[in-house]
Short mmCIF file of C-alpha atoms and ligand atoms in Angstrom, two decimals:
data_model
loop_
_atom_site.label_atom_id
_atom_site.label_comp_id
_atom_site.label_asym_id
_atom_site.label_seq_id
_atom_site.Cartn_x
_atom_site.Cartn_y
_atom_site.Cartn_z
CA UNK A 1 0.00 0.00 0.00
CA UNK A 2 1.29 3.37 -1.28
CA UNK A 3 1.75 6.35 1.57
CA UNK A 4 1.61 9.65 0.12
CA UNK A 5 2.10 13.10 2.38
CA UNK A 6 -0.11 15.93 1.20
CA UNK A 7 1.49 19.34 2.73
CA UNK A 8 -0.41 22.58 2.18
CA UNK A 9 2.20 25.77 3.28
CA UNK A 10 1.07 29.41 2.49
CA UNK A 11 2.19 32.91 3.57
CA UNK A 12 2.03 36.62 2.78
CA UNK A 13 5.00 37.37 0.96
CA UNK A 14 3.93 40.42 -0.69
CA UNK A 15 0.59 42.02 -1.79
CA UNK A 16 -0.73 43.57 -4.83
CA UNK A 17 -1.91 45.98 -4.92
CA UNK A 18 -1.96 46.35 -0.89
CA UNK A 19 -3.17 43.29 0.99
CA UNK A 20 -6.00 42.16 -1.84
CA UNK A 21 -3.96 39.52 -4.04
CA UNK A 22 -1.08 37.58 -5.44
CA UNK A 23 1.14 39.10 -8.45
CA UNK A 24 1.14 36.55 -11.10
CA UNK A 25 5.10 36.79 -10.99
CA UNK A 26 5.28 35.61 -7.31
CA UNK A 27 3.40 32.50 -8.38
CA UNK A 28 5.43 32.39 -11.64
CA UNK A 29 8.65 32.32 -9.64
CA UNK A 30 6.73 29.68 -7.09
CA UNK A 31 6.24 27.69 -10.31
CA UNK A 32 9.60 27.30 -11.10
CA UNK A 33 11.17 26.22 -7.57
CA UNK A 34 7.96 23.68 -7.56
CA UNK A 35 9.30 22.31 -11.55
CA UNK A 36 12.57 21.94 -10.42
CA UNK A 37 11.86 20.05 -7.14
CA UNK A 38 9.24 17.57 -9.46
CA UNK A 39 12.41 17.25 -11.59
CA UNK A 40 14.68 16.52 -9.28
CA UNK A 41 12.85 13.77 -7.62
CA UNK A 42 11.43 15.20 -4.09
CA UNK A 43 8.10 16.47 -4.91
CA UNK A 44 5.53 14.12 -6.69
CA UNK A 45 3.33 16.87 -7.70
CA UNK A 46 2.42 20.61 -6.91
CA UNK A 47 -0.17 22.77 -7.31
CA UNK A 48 0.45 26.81 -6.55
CA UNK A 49 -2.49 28.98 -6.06
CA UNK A 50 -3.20 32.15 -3.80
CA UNK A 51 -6.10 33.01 -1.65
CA UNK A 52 -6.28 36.50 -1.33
CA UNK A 53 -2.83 38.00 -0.93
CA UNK A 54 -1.58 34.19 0.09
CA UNK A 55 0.87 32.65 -1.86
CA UNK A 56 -0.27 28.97 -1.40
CA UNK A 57 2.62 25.76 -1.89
CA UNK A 58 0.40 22.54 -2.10
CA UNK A 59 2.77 19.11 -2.71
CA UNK A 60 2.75 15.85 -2.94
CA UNK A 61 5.49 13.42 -1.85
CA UNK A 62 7.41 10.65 0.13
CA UNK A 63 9.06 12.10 2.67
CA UNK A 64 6.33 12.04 5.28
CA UNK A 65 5.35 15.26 7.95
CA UNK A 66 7.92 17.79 8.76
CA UNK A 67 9.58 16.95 6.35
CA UNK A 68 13.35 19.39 6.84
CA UNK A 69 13.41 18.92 3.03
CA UNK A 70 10.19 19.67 2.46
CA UNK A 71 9.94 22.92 4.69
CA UNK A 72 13.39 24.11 3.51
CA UNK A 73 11.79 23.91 0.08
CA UNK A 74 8.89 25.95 0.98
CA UNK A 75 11.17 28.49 2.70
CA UNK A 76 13.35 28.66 0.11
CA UNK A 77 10.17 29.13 -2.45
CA UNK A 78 8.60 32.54 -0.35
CA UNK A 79 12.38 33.59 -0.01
CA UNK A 80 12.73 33.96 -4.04
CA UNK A 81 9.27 35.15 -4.09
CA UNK A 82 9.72 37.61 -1.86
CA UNK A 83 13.07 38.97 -3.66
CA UNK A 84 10.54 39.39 -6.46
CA UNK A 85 7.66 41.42 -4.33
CA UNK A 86 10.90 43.42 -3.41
CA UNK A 87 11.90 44.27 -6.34
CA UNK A 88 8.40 45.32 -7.28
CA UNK A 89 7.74 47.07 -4.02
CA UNK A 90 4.99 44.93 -3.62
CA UNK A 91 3.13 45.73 -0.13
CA UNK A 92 4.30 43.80 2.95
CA UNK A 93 7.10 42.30 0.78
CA UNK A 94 8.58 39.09 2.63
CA UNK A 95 6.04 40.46 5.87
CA UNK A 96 5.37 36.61 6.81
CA UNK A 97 8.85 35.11 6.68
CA UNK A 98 9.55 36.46 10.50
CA UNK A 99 12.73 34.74 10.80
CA UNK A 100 16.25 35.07 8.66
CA UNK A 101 16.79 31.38 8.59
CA UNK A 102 15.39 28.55 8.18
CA UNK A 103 16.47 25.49 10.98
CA UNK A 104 15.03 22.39 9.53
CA UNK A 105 10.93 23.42 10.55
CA UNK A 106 9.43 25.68 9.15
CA UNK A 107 6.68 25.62 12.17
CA UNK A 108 6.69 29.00 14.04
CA UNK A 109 8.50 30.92 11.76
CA UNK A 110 5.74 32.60 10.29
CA UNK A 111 4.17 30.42 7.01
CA UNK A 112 0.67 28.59 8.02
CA UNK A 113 1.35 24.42 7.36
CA UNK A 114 -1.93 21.38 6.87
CA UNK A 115 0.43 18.22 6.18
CA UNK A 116 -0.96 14.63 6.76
CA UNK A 117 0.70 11.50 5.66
CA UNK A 118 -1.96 8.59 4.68
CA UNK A 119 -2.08 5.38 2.67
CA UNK A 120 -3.88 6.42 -0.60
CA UNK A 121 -6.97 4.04 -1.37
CA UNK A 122 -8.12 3.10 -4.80
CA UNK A 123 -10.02 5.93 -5.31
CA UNK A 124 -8.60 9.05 -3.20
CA UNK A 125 -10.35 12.77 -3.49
CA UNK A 126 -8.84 15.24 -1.58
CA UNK A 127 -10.07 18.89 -1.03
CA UNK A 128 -8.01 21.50 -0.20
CA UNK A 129 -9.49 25.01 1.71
CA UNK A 130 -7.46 28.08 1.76
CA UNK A 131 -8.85 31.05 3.39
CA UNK A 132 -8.16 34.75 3.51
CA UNK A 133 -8.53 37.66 6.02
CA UNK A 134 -9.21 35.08 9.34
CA UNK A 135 -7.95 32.89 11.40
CA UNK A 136 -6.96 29.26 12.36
CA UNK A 137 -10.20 28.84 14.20
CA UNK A 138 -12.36 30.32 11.07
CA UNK A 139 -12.74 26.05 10.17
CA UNK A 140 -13.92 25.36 13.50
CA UNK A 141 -17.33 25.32 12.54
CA UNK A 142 -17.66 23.88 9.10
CA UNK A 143 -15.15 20.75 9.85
CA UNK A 144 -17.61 20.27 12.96
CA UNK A 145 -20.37 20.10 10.66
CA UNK A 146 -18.57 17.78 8.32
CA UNK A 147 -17.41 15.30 10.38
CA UNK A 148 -19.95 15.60 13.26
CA UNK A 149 -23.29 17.63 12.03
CA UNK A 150 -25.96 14.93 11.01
CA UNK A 151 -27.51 17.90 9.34
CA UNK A 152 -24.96 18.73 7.15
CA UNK A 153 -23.50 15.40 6.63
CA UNK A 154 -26.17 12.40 5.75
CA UNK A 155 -23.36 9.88 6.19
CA UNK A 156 -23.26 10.11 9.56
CA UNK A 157 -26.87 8.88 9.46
CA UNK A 158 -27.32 6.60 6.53
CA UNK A 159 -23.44 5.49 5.88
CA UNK A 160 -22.94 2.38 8.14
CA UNK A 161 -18.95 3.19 7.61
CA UNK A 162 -19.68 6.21 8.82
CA UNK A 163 -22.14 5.81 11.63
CA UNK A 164 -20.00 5.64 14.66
CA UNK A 165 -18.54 9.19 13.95
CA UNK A 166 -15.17 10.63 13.82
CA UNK A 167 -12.55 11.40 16.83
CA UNK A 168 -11.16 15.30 17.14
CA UNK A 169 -8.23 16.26 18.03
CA UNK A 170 -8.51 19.75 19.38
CA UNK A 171 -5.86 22.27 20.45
CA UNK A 172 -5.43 24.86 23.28
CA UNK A 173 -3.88 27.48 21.36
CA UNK A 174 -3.05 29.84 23.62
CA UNK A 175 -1.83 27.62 26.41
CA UNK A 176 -0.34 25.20 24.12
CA UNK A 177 -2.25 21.99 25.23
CA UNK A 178 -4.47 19.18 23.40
CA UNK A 179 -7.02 17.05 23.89
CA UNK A 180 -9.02 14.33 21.76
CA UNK A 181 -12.74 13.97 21.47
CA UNK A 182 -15.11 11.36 20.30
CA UNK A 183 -18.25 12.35 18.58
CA UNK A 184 -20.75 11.51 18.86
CA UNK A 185 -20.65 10.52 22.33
CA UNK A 186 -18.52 13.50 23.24
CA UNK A 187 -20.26 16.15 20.77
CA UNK A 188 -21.70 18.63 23.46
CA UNK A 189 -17.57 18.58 24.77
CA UNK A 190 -16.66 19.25 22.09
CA UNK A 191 -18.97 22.17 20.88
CA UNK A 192 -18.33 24.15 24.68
CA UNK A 193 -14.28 24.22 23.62
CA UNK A 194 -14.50 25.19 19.63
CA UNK A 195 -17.01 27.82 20.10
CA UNK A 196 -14.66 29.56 22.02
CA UNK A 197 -12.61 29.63 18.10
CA UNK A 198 -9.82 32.36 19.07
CA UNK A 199 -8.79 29.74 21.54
CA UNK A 200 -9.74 26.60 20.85
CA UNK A 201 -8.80 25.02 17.70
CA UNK A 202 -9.86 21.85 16.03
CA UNK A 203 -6.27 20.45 14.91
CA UNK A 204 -7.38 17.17 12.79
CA UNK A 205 -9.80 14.23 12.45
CA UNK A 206 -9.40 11.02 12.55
CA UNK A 207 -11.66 7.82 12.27
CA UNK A 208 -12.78 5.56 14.98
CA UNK A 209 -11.24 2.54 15.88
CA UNK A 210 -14.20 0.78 14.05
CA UNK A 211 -13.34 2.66 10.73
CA UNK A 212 -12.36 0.27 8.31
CA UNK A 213 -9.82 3.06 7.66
CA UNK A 214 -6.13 3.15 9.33
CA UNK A 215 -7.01 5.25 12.83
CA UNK A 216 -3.50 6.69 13.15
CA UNK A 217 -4.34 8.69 9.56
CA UNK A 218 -6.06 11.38 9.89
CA UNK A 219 -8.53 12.25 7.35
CA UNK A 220 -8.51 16.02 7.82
CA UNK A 221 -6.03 18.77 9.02
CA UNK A 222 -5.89 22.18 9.28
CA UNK A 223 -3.21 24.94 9.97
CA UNK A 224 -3.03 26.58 13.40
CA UNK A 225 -0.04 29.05 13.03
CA UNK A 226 -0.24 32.40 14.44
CA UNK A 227 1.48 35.08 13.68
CA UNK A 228 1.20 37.21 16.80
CA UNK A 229 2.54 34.73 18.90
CA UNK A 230 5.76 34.33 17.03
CA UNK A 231 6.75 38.12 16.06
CA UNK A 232 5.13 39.27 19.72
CA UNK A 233 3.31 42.10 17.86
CA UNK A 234 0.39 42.64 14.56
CA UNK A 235 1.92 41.03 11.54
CA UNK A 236 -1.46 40.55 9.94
CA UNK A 237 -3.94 37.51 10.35
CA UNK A 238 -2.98 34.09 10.12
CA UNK A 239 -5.28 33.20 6.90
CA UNK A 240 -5.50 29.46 7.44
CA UNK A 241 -5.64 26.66 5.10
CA UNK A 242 -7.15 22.80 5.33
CA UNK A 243 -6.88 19.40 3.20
CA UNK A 244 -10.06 17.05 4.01
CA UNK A 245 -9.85 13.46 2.47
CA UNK A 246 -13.60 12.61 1.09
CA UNK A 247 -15.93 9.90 0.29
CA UNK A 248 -16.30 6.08 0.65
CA UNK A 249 -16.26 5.84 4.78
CA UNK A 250 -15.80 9.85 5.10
CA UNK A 251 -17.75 12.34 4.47
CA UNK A 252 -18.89 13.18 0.38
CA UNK A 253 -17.44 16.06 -1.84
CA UNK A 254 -21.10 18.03 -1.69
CA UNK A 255 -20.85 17.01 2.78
CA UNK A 256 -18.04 18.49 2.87
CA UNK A 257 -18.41 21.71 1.15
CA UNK A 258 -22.39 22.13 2.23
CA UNK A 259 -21.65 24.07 5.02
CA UNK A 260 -20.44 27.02 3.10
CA UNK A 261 -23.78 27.72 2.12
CA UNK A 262 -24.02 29.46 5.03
CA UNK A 263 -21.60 32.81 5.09
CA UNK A 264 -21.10 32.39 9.06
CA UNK A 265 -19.25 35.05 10.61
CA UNK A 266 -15.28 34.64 11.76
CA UNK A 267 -12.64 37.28 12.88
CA UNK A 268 -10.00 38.95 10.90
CA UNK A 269 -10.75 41.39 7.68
CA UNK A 270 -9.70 44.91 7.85
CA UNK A 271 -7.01 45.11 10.28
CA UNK A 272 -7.41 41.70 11.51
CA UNK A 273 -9.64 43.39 14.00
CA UNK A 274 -13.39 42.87 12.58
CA UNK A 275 -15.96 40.20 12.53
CA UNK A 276 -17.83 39.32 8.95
CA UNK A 277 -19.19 36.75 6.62
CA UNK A 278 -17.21 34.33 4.90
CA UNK A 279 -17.90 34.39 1.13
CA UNK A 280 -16.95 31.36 -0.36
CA UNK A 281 -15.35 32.42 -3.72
CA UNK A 282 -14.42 30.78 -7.21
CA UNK A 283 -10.03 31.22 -7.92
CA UNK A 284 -10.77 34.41 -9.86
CA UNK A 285 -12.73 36.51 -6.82
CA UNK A 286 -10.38 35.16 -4.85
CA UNK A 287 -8.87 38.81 -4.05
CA UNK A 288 -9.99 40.70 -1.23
CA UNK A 289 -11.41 44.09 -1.65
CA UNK A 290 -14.34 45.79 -0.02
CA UNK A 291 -13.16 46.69 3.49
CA UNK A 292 -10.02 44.76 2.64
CA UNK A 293 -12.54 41.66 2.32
CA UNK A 294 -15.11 40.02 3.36
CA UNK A 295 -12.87 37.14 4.15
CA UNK A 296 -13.01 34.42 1.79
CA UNK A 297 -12.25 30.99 0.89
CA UNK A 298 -11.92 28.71 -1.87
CA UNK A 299 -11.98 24.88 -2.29
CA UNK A 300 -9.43 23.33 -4.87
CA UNK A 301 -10.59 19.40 -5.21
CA UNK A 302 -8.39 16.98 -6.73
CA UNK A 303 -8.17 12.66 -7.25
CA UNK A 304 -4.52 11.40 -5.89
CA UNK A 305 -3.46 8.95 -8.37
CA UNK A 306 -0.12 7.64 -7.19
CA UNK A 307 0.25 10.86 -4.91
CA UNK A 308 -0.39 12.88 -8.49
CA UNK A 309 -2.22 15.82 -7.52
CA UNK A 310 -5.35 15.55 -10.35
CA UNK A 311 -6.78 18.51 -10.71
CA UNK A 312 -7.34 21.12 -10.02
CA UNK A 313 -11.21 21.36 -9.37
CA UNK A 314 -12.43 25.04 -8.55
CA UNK A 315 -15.14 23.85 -6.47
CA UNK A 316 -17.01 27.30 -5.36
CA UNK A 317 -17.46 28.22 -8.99
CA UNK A 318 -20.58 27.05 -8.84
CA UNK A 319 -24.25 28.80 -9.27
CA UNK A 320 -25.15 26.65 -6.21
CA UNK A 321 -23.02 29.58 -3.99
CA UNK A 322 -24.60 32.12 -5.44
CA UNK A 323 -27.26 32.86 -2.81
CA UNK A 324 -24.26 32.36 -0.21
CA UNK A 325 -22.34 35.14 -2.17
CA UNK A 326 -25.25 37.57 -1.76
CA UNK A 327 -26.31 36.56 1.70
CA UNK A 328 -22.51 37.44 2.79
CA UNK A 329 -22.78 40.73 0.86
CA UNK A 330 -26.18 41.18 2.93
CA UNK A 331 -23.98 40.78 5.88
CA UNK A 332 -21.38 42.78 5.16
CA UNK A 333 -23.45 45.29 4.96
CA UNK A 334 -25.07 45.05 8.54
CA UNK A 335 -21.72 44.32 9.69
CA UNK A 336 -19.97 47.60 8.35
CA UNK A 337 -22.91 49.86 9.63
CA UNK A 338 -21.72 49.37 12.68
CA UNK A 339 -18.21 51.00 12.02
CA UNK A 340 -16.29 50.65 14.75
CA UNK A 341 -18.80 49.40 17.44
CA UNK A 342 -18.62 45.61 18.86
CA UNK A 343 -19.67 43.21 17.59
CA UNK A 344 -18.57 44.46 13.80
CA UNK A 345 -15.00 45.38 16.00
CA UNK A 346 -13.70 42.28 17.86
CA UNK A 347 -14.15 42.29 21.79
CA UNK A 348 -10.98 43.96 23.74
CA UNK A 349 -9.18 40.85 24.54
CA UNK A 350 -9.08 39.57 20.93
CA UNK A 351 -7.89 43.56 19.80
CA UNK A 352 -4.68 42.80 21.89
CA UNK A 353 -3.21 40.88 19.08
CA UNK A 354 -4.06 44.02 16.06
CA UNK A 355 -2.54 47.61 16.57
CA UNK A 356 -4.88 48.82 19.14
CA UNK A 357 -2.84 48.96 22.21
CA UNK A 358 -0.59 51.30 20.56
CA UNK A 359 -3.54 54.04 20.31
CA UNK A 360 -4.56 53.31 24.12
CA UNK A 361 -1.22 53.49 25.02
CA UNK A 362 -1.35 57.32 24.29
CA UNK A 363 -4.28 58.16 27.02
CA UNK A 364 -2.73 55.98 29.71
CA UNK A 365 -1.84 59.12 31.89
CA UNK A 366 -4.94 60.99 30.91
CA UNK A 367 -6.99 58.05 33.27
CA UNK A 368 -8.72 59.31 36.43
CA UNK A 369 -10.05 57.29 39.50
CA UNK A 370 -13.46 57.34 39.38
CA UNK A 371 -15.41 57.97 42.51
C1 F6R B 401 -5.71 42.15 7.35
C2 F6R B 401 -4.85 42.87 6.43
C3 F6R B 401 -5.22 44.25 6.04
C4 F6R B 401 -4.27 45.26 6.67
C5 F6R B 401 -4.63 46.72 6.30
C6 F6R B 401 -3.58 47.71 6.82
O1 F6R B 401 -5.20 40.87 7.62
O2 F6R B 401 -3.83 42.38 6.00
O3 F6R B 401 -6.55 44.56 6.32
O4 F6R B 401 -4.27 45.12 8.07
O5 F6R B 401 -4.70 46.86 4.91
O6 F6R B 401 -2.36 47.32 6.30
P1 F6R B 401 -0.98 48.15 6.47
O7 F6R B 401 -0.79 48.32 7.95
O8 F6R B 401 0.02 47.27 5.81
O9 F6R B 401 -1.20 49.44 5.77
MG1 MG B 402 -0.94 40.98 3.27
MG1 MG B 403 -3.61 37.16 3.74
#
């Protein structure tokens, strides 16, 4: 049985114009690094896309998770790229790369990372989120409904492979811990941590012990980098990125995007510091512009045929997201009305991470005791 290792590694290396997309020469010069790694044996196959201004690295290949090869090749990718966005004075040129070298990980130094390794079955589709203008925790609720929302996901009712659910393993962000959960049995657990999504964090899936599949696989995974925590002050958001493995025991390509129908609201657009819709988006809209948004996502499906990346699908260009377009331009509306008033404005603790304290800083002294 073949093992293949999907990794997915994006980051801001430059913006054009601003922070709304990618310069077709970044991904030209992503391009060639990608060739010449396919050439020279370590990649399988690659795919490079952007979301928003994202420069987005997806590979196949052999060499299994954190990879130093791998991450080193990623590294060195955004480091031509952003000698490029230099020379064009693109905005924020090289603003994600928050170290000067690379030391065999490229975890915590500033690029966002989804990398599973998994034996590819006889038929293998794969789909691939990457987001723009949020955060990590932005997939907390649609990979809940996909792998645990009867609602969304018929499978879990009707799909005996599918029936006894799907363990989560969630992460404390902020105080660096984890924890696994079992839906359903565990489901209520489950929903009081990844609510809480600027802290809690679903990590990855896997399937139960009584999943045909291997359990040590997992069959989803999504990036959980942030910024703020490595460079200690605003860098931008941390625009995160998934792969979900579909169908035949997991959930099916229209389970797994159904619940971007709904343009729910996450945290990050302008400033990193506002609350909106999510507006799922085909490759070409994928640029983000009103308000420096709304944030959006796209889906990029492909088959693995002996880790061959086939594709590339651009699932949200589809009529069928047309009403969740609108609705999210409905929202952005009621959102922005609200200018700079919670809830459009995220709540004080999450405004510690943007460039707030730096204003407040200035009327420290003026503060009186009140009586
Ligand atoms: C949000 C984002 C943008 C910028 C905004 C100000 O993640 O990247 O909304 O925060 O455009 O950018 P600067 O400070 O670069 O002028
Ligand atoms: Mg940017
Ligand atoms: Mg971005």
């Amino acid at each position: 049985m073949e093992k293949i290792t999907v990794s997915l590694i994006k980051a801001d290396v430059g913006g054009f114009p601003g922070h709304s997309t990618v310069h077709s020469d970044l991904k030209e010069k992503a391009e060639e690094h990608m060739e010449k790694a396919k050439k020279d044996g370590l990649l399988v196959d690659y795919h490079v896309l952007n979301a928003g201004d994202d420069l987005e690295l997806l590979m196949s290949h052999r060499k299994g998770v954190d990879s130093g090869e791998i991450h080193g090749l990623a590294w060195e990718t955004f480091e031509a790229a952003t000698e490029v966005a230099k020379e064009l004075k693109l905005h924020g040129a090289g603003q994600d790369l928050l170290v000067d070298a690379f030391s065999g990980n490229i975890r915590g130094m500033g690029p966002g990372i989804a990398e599973m390794e998994f034996t590819e079955r006889g038929s293998e589709p794969l789909i691939t989120f990457m987001m723009d203008k949020t955060e990590p925790g932005a997939f907390n609720y649609p990979i809940y409904k996909i792998f645990a929302d009867p609602f969304n996901t018929a499978g879990l009712v009707v799909d005996p492979t599918m029936h006894d659910g799907f363990v989560f393993e969630v992460w404390d962000i902020k105080a660096k811990k984890k924890v696994f959960l079992k839906c359903p049995e565990e489901l209520y657990a489950l929903l009081a941590l990844i609510g809480a999504k600027s802290k809690y964090v679903i990590k990855r899936v896997f399937p139960k012990d009584t999943s045909p599949l291997p359990k040590e696989e997992p069959v989803a995974v999504i990036s959980t980098e942030k910024l703020f925590f490595t460079a200690g002050k605003y860098v931008g958001k941390d625009d995160p990125v998934a792969l979900v493995r579909s169908q035949s025991g997991l959930p099916a390509l229209g389970e797994v995007i159904e619940p971007f129908a709904l343009p729910y609201l996450v945290s990050g657009w302008m400033r990193g510091s506002h609350n909106g819709p999510i507006m799922p988006v085909p490759f070409r809209y994928s640029q983000c512009t009103r308000f420096d948004g709304p944030p959006r996502v796209i889906a990029a499906g492909f088959q693995i045929s002996h880790g061959r990346l086939v594709g590339t699908a651009d699932l949200f260009d589809d009529p069928a997201y047309d009403l969740a377009r609108k609705k999210a331009g409905e929202i952005a509306d009621y959102m922005r009305a609200h200018g700079p008033f919670e809830p459009h404005r995220l709540p004080v603790e999450e405004m510690e991470y943007t460039t707030l304290p730096n204003v407040l800083k200035k009327l420290e002294g003026r503060f009186e005791k009140t009586e």
